[in-house]
XYZ file of C-alpha atoms in Angstrom:
440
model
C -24.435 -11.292 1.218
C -26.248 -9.958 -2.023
C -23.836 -10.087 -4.719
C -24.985 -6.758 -6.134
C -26.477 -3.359 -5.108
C -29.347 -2.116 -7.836
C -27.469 0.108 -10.668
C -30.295 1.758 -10.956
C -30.565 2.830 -7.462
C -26.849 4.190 -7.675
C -27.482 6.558 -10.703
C -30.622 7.868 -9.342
C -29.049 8.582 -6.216
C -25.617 9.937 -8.274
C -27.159 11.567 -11.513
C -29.551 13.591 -9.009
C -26.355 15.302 -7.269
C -26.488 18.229 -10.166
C -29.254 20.359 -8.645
C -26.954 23.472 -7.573
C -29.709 25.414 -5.972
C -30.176 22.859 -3.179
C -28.450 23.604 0.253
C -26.374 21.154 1.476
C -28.163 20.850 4.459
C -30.679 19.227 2.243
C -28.152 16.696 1.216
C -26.506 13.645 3.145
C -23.363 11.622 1.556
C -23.138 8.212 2.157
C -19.804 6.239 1.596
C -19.916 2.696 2.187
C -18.866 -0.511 1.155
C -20.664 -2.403 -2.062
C -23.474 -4.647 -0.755
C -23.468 -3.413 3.005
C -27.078 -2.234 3.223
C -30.934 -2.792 2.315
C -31.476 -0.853 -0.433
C -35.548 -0.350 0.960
C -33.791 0.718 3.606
C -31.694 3.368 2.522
C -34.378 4.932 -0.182
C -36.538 4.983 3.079
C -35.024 7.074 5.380
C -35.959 10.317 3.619
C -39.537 9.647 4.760
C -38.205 8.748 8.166
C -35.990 11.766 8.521
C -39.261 14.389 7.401
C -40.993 12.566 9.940
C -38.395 12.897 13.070
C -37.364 16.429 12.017
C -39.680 18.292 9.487
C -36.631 18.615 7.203
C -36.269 17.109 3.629
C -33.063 15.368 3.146
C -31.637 13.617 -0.249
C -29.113 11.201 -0.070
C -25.813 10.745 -2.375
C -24.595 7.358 -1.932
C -21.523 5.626 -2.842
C -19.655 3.045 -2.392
C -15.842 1.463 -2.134
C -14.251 -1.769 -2.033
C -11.211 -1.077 0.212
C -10.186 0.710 3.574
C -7.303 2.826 2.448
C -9.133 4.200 -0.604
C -11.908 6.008 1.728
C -9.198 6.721 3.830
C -7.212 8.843 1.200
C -10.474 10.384 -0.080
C -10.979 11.880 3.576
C -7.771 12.603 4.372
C -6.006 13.685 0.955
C -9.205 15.064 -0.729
C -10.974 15.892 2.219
C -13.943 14.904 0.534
C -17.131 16.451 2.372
C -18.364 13.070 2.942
C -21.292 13.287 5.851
C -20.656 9.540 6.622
C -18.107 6.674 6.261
C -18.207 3.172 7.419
C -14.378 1.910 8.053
C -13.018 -1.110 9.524
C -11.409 -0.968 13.264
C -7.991 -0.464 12.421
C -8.946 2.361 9.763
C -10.614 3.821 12.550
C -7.854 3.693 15.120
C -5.560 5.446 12.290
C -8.535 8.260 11.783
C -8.910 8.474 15.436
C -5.067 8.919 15.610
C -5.265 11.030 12.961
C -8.176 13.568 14.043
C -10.040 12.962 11.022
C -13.246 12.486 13.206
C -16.434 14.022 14.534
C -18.026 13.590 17.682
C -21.670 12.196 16.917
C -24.091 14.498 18.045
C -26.513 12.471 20.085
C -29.579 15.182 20.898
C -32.225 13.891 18.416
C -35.073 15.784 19.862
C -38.187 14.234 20.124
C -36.507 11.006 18.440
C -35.687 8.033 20.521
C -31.694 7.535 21.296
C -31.439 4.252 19.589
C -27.417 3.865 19.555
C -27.917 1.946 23.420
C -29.224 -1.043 21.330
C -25.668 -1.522 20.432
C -24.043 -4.572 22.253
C -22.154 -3.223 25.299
C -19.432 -6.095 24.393
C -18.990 -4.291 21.263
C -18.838 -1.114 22.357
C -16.198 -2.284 25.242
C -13.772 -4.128 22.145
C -13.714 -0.592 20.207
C -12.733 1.012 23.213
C -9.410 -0.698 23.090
C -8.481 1.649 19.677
C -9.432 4.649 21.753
C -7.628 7.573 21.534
C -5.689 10.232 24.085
C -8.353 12.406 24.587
C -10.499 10.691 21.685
C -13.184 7.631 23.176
C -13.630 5.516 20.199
C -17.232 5.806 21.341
C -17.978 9.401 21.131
C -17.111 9.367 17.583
C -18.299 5.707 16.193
C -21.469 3.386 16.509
C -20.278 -0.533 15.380
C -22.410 -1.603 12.622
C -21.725 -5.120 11.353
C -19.412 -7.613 13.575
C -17.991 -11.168 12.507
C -14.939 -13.417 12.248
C -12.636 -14.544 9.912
C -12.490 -18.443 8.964
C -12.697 -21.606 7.015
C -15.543 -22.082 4.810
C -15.647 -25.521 3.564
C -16.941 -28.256 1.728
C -18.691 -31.048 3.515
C -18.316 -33.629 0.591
C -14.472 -33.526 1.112
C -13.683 -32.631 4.382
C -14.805 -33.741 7.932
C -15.362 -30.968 10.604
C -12.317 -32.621 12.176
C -10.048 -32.227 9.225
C -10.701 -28.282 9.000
C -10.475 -27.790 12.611
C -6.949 -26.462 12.897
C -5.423 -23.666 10.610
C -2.963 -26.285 9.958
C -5.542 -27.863 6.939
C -4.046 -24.863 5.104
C -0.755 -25.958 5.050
C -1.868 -29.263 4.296
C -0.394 -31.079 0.955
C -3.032 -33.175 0.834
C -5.932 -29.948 0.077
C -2.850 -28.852 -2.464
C -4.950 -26.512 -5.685
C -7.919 -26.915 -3.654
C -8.055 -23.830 -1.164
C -8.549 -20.028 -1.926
C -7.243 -17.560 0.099
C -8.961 -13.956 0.796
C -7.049 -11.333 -0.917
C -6.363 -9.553 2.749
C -3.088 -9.089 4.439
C -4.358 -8.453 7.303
C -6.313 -12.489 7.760
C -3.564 -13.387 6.114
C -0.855 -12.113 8.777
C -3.073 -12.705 11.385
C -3.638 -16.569 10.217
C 0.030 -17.281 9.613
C 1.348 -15.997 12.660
C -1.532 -17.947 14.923
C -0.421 -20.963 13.200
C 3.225 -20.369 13.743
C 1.910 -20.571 17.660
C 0.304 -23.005 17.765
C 1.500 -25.144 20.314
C 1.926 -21.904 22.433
C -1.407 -21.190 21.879
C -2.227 -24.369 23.184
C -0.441 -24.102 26.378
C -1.405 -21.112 27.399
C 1.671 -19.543 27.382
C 0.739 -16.555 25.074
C -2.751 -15.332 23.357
C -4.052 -14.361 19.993
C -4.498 -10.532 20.750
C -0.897 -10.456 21.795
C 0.622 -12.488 18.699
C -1.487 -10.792 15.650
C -0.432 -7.088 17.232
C 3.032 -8.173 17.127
C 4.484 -6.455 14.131
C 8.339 -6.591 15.150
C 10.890 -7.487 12.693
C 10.889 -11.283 13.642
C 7.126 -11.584 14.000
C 6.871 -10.087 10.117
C 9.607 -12.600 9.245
C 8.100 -15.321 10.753
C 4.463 -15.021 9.255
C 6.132 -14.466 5.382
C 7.706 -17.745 5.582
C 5.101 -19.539 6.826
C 2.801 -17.839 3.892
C 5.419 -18.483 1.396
C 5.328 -22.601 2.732
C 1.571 -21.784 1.804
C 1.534 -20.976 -1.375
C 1.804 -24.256 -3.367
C -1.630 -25.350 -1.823
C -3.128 -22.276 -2.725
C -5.706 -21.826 -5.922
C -6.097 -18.452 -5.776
C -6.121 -15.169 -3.741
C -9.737 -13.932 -4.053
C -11.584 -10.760 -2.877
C -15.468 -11.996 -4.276
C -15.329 -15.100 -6.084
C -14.392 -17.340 -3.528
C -17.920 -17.828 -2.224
C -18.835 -18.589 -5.735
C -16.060 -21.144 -6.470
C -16.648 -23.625 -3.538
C -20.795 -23.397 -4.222
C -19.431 -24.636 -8.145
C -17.256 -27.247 -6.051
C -14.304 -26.255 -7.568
C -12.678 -25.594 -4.299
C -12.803 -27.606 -0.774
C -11.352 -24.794 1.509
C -11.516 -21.358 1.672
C -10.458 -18.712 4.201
C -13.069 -15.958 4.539
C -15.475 -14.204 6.592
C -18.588 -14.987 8.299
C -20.719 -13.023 6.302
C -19.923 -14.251 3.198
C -19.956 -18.035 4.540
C -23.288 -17.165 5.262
C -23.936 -16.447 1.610
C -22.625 -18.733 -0.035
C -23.729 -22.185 2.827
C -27.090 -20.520 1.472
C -26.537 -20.330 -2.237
C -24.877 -23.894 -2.225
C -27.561 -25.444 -0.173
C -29.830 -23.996 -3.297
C -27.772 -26.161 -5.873
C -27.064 -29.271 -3.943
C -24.163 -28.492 -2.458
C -23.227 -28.715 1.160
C -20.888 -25.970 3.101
C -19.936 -25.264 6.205
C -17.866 -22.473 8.488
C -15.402 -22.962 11.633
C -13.417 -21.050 13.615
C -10.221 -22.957 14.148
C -9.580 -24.083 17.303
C -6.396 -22.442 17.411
C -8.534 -18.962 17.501
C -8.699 -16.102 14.673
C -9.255 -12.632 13.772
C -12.548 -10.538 14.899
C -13.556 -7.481 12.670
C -15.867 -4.579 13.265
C -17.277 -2.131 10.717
C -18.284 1.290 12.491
C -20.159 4.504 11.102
C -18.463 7.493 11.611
C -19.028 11.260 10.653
C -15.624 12.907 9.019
C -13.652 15.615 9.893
C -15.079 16.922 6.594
C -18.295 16.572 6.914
C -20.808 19.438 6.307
C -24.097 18.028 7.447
C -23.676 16.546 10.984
C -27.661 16.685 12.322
C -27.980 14.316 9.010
C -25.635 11.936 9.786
C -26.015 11.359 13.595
C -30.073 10.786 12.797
C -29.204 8.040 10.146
C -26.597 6.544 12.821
C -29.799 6.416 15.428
C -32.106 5.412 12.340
C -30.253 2.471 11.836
C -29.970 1.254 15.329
C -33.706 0.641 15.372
C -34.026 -3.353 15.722
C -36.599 -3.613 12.777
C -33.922 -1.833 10.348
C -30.798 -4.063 12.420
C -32.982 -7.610 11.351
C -33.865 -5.766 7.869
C -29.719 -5.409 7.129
C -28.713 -8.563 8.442
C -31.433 -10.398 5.914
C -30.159 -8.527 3.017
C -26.794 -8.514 3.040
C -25.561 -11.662 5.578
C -23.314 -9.978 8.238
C -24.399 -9.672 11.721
C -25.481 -6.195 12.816
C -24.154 -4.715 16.472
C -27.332 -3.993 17.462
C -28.055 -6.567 20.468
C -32.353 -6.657 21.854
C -34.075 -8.995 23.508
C -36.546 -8.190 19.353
C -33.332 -9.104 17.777
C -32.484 -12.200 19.710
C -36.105 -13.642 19.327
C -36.109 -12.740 15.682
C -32.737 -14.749 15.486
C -33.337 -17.960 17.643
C -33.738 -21.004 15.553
C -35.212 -24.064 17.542
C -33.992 -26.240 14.637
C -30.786 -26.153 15.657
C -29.230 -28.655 17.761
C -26.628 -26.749 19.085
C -26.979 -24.636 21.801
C -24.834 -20.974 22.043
C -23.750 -19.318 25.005
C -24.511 -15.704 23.938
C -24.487 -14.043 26.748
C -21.281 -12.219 26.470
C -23.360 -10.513 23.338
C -26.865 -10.120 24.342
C -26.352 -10.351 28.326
C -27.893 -12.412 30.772
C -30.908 -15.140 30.066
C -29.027 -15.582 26.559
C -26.643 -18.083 27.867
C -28.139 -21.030 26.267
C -29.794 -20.132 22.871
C -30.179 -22.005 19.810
C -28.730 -19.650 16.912
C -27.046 -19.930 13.760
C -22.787 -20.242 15.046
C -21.500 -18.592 12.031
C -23.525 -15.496 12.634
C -23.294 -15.495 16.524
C -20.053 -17.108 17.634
C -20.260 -19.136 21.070
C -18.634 -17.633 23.766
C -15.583 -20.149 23.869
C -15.268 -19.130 20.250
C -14.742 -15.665 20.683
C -12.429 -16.240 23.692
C -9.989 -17.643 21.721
C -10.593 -14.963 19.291
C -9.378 -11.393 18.882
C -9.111 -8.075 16.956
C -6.183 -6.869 14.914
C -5.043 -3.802 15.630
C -3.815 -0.844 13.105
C -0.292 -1.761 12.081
C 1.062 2.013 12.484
C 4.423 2.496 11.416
C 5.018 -1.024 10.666
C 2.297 -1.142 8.564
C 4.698 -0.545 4.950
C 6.579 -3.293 6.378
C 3.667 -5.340 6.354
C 2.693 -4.686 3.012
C 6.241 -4.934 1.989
C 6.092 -8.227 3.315
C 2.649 -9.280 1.504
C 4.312 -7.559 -1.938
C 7.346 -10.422 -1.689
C 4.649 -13.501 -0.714
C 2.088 -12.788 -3.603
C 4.727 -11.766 -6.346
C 6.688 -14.475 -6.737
C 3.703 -16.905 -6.469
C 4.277 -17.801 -10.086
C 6.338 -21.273 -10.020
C 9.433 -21.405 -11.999
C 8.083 -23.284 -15.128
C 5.329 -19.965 -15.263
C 7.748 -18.109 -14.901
C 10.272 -19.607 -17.819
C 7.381 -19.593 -20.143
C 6.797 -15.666 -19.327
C 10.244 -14.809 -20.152
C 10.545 -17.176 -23.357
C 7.385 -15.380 -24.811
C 8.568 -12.530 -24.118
C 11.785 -13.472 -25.448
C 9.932 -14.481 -28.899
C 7.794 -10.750 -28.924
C 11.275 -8.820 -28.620
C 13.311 -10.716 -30.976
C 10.139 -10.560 -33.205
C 9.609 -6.649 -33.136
C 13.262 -6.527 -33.724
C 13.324 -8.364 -36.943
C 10.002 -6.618 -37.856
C 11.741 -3.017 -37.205
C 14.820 -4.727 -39.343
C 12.642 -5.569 -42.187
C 11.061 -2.414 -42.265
C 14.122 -0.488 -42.462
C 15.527 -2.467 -45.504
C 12.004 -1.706 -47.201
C 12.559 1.770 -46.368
C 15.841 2.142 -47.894
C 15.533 -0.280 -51.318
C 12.162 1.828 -51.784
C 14.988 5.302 -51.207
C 17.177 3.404 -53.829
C 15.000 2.929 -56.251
C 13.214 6.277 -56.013
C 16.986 8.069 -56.364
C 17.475 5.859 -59.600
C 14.224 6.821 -60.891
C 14.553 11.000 -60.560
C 18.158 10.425 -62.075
């Protein structure tokens, strides 16, 4: 993924937001995450749009770094933002929360590009659907991918980082970073706890990471807590940076950003790799979606369609490293690789004839992959618990010699401002003395 969107680009798009005679018909906002689109492609869909509809069309575009801060612009603010682009649980809770518009699908004389979106997709987001709500009348996936170990090939063997269990390994001790995500993080604990049930068959990964009792919460803190001491750092960016600099050998992330940084190591000599532990893991989709908010609709439905076009699909996926949802036969043929020695079944994405392709794995999961895979539903109403829970395993991550230096120093400071206050309260009242003597 690119590690920065233009700044230039962003105050053009922002500073240009003051013309008050414009309707706002003439005006889409755009919120979506940093470094989650082609840039050419975003400053060319004006052009597109005059073309397709005869209507000029500016857009506002801006961007966020976390679920729950859209979410409380939407809902809280009710910020008149024409499009979002959330992660599935964010949209299960906006579903749930009827903070959604149906996306208007009559484009006129424009194509209906949203069936180039991967019926296996569409069938997954189906599962957060709502009582009289399809998840599909009101989202179109964008970006796909999993969550797991990105590693270093000069210190560990594919066999080594094969199991989640390399985590709680002594031996990687100071030498793993851990996304800054409690969700992975839940999700990856609790799999672990299971894993010899997960191995027998006797339960699955959709059932364990969507258990959010009491004991299932209890369960995954300890097991992060007995992770800690291995653990470098908690990271939201720099992780892919850190392991290209060899200065970690293990680091849980996602696909996207594996892809990234395998690319920007292989550039400097060093050599990465991704897997999907055998035990099975977390898959995450990103969806556009028009608010409950929203004041121009025909806008945002045509740059849904616009960007289900397989040309602007291949053109995201170059630029930013994630794999889009958008599954043609233009999109497989753009993607096959016949350097590659392995061979995918992809089937279950692109349907039949793709059952045998060679294509990067880290982009496009095989099929057994994804079996043992699955997505992580909203929390609800143990979601404080959760976090709660995430709260107690990051804060006391200092160890107690950190934490016995904190308290000396600030031991030192407060006996120091105390004598300081002291010492300037004696001044004080010699220089009261002396001025009393001095007028008598």
């Amino acid at each position: 993924m690119k590690k920065y969107i233009s700044l230039f680009l962003c105050i053009l798009l922002l500073a240009s937001c003051s013309n008050s005679g414009e309707k706002r018909s003439r005006v889409l906002k755009v919120y979506n995450w940093a470094d989650y689109i082609d840039e050419e492609v975003l400053t060319e869909f004006p052009a597109w749009y005059k073309e397709q509809t005869g209507e000029d069309i500016r857009i506002i575009y801006q961007v966020f770094d976390i679920n729950e801060i859209m979410l409380t612009k939407i809902e809280r603010g009710q910020e008149d933002f024409d499009l979002v682009c959330p992660s599935e649980y964010i949209i299960e809770r906006m579903l749930k929360k009827d903070l959604l518009l149906p996306i208007n699908r009559n484009f006129g004389k424009t194509p209906d590009y949203i069936p180039n979106i991967s019926p296996y997709i569409q069938k997954e987001l189906e599962k957060i659907s709502q009582p009289g709500r399809h998840t599909n009348d009101y989202v179109v996936p964008y970006m796909w991918g999993t969550a797991g170990i990105l590693y270093n090939k000069k210190f560990k063997t594919l066999e080594e980082v094969s199991s989640w269990g390399c985590l709680w390994d002594a031996v990687n001790r100071g030498k793993i970073l851990m996304k800054d995500s409690y969700r992975d993080a839940y999700g990856t604990a609790i799999i672990y706890a299971h894993a010899r049930q997960l191995a027998d068959s006797t339960i699955t990964v959709e059932q364990l990471m969507n258990d959010n009792s009491p004991e299932a919460i209890a369960l995954a803190e300890q097991y992060l807590k007995d992770l800690k001491p291995n653990i470098a750092g908690w990271e939201a960016d720099f992780g892919k940076e850190m392991m290209t600099k060899n200065k970690a050998w293990l680091n849980l992330t996602w696909s996207g950003d594996a892809v990234w940084a395998i690319e920007e190591a292989e550039a400097v000599g060093v050599d990465l790799d991704y897997v999907v532990p055998r035990e099975g893991s977390n898959i995450w989709y990103d969806g556009w979606a028009i608010p409950k908010y929203a004041r121009n609709v025909k806008a945002a439905s045509y740059f849904i369609n616009y960007l289900c076009q397989p040309d602007i699909a291949l053109r995201n996926m170059d630029a930013i490293g994630y794999v889009s949802a958008v599954a043609t036969p233009e999109i497989m043929e753009a993607k096959i690789d016949t350097t590659l020695e392995q061979f995918s079944d992809l089937s279950y994405f692109f349907g039949p004839g793709a059952d045998s392709i060679q294509i990067n794995p880290i982009q496009y999961p095989d099929r057994k992959v994804v079996e043992r895979c699955a997505m992580i539903r909203d929390f609800g109403d143990s979601t404080e618990l959760v976090l709660e829970m995430w709260s107690r395993v990051k804060g006391d991550n200092l160890n107690t010699g950190i934490v016995l230096l904190i308290f000396a120093v600030f031991g030192i400071l407060f006996v120091w401002i105390v004598w300081k206050r002291i010492s300037i309260y004696k001044q004080k009242k010699r220089h009261h003395r002396r001025r009393r003597r001095i007028r008598r």
